[in-house]
Amino acid sequence: MGIAVSLLVHCSRRLRWLQAGLAASAVGAPLLCWPPDWPLAWLAVLMGLLALCHPPPSLRNDKGFRLDISDHGVIHVAVYLNHSLPVAMPVPQLAALQPGAVLWPWLLVLPLRLADGRALRLLVLRDSVAPGAFRPLSVACRACAARDL
């Protein structure tokens, strides 16, 4: 049975809503206890606004990632960053799955080391991929992790 998978991974809408909700609660929390402790309240408001304005790197890329896993467990990653059509198809880079991957039935956290030495951490939830593509990706990642042990 082959483990080959080729799919496009987008940022999860659930993860974006969770991040926005946490940031909004950090902004609104000082308003619940009146009169607030002002230095702590301003710090919470500042942290919430910073979380809204500067999302984590895994949430910044709206275009997504192309993830290709071959039958032999070779991983290729292409990062879509540009809006222009001639540059829209990036060249896939060879990647290796690093130790510390989280392979849960509802969440995949894939720490990848690209061929040029950069580290990339992909967060994959069920709504990050096309319907029906999460299970084959999970099986392929488990096979890659077992092969690398």
Coordinates of C-alpha atoms in Angstrom, one line a residue:
M1 CA 0.0 0.0 0.0
G2 CA 1.5 3.4 -1.0
I3 CA 1.6 6.4 1.2
A4 CA 2.0 9.0 -1.6
V5 CA 0.1 12.2 -0.9
S6 CA 0.1 15.5 -2.7
L7 CA -2.1 18.3 -1.4
L8 CA -2.4 22.0 -0.6
V9 CA -2.4 23.0 3.0
H10 CA -4.1 26.3 3.9
C11 CA -4.3 28.1 7.3
S12 CA -7.1 26.7 9.4
R13 CA -10.1 29.0 9.8
R14 CA -10.7 27.5 13.3
L15 CA -7.1 28.4 14.3
R16 CA -7.6 32.0 13.0
W17 CA -10.9 32.3 15.0
L18 CA -9.2 30.9 18.1
Q19 CA -6.4 33.4 17.8
A20 CA -8.8 36.3 17.3
G21 CA -10.9 35.2 20.3
L22 CA -7.9 35.0 22.5
A23 CA -6.7 38.4 21.4
A24 CA -10.1 39.9 21.9
S25 CA -10.4 38.4 25.4
A26 CA -7.0 39.9 26.3
V27 CA -8.2 43.3 25.2
G28 CA -11.6 42.9 27.0
A29 CA -10.4 41.3 30.2
P30 CA -9.3 44.5 31.9
L31 CA -12.8 46.0 31.4
L32 CA -14.4 43.2 33.5
C33 CA -12.8 44.2 36.8
W34 CA -13.5 47.9 37.3
P35 CA -11.5 49.9 38.4
P36 CA -8.7 48.0 36.8
D37 CA -5.1 47.8 37.9
W38 CA -3.8 50.2 35.1
P39 CA -0.3 48.9 34.4
L40 CA -1.5 45.3 34.2
A41 CA -4.6 46.4 32.2
W42 CA -2.6 48.3 29.7
L43 CA -0.2 45.4 29.3
A44 CA -3.1 43.0 28.6
V45 CA -4.6 45.4 26.1
L46 CA -1.2 45.9 24.4
M47 CA -0.6 42.1 24.2
G48 CA -4.1 41.6 22.7
L49 CA -3.6 44.2 20.1
L50 CA -0.2 42.9 19.3
A51 CA -1.7 39.4 18.8
L52 CA -4.3 40.8 16.5
C53 CA -1.8 42.8 14.4
H54 CA 1.0 40.3 14.3
P55 CA -0.3 36.7 14.0
P56 CA 2.1 33.8 14.5
P57 CA 4.2 32.8 11.4
S58 CA 2.0 29.8 10.8
L59 CA -1.0 32.0 10.4
R60 CA 0.6 34.7 8.2
N61 CA 0.8 32.8 5.0
D62 CA -2.7 33.0 3.4
K63 CA -1.6 31.3 0.1
G64 CA -0.7 28.0 1.7
F65 CA 1.8 25.2 1.2
R66 CA 2.1 22.4 -1.3
L67 CA 3.0 19.2 0.5
D68 CA 4.1 16.2 -1.5
I69 CA 5.1 12.9 0.2
S70 CA 6.3 10.1 -2.1
D71 CA 5.8 6.4 -1.7
H72 CA 9.3 6.2 -0.2
G73 CA 8.7 8.9 2.4
V74 CA 10.5 11.8 0.6
I75 CA 8.8 15.1 1.5
H76 CA 8.8 18.1 -0.8
V77 CA 7.3 21.5 0.4
A78 CA 6.5 24.5 -1.8
V79 CA 5.5 27.7 -0.1
Y80 CA 3.1 30.0 -2.0
L81 CA 3.8 33.6 -1.2
N82 CA 3.5 35.7 -4.3
H83 CA 0.3 37.1 -6.0
S84 CA 1.7 37.3 -9.5
L85 CA 1.0 34.5 -11.9
P86 CA 4.5 33.9 -13.3
V87 CA 5.9 33.4 -9.8
A88 CA 2.9 31.7 -8.4
M89 CA 4.3 28.2 -8.9
P90 CA 7.2 27.9 -6.5
V91 CA 9.8 25.2 -6.8
P92 CA 9.3 22.4 -4.3
Q93 CA 12.1 22.0 -1.8
L94 CA 13.2 18.8 -0.2
A95 CA 12.3 18.6 3.5
A96 CA 12.9 16.3 6.3
L97 CA 10.5 15.6 9.2
Q98 CA 12.2 16.6 12.4
P99 CA 11.8 14.9 15.9
G100 CA 8.9 16.4 17.9
A101 CA 6.2 16.0 15.4
V102 CA 2.7 15.9 16.9
L103 CA 0.5 13.3 15.0
W104 CA -2.9 13.4 16.7
P105 CA -6.1 12.3 15.0
W106 CA -7.3 15.9 14.8
L107 CA -4.1 17.8 14.6
L108 CA -0.7 17.5 12.9
V109 CA 2.2 19.7 13.8
L110 CA 5.0 19.0 11.3
P111 CA 8.4 20.4 12.1
L112 CA 10.2 20.3 8.8
R113 CA 13.9 21.1 8.0
L114 CA 14.1 22.4 4.4
A115 CA 17.1 21.6 2.1
D116 CA 18.5 25.2 2.5
G117 CA 18.6 24.8 6.3
R118 CA 15.5 26.8 7.2
A119 CA 13.0 25.3 9.7
L120 CA 9.3 25.3 8.9
R121 CA 6.5 24.3 11.3
L122 CA 3.2 23.3 9.6
L123 CA 0.0 23.3 11.7
V124 CA -2.6 21.1 10.0
L125 CA -6.1 20.8 11.2
R126 CA -8.9 19.0 9.4
D127 CA -10.2 22.2 7.8
S128 CA -6.7 23.1 6.6
V129 CA -6.8 20.5 3.7
A130 CA -9.5 19.4 1.2
P131 CA -12.3 17.2 2.6
G132 CA -11.1 13.6 2.9
A133 CA -7.4 14.5 2.6
F134 CA -6.5 14.7 6.3
R135 CA -6.5 10.9 6.9
P136 CA -4.2 10.0 4.0
L137 CA -1.8 12.9 5.1
S138 CA -1.9 11.6 8.7
V139 CA -1.1 8.0 7.6
A140 CA 1.8 9.3 5.4
C141 CA 3.2 11.4 8.2
R142 CA 3.1 8.5 10.6
A143 CA 4.9 6.3 8.1
C144 CA 7.6 9.0 7.6
A145 CA 8.0 9.4 11.3
A146 CA 8.3 5.6 11.8
R147 CA 10.8 5.4 9.0
D148 CA 13.0 8.1 10.6
L149 CA 13.1 6.5 14.0

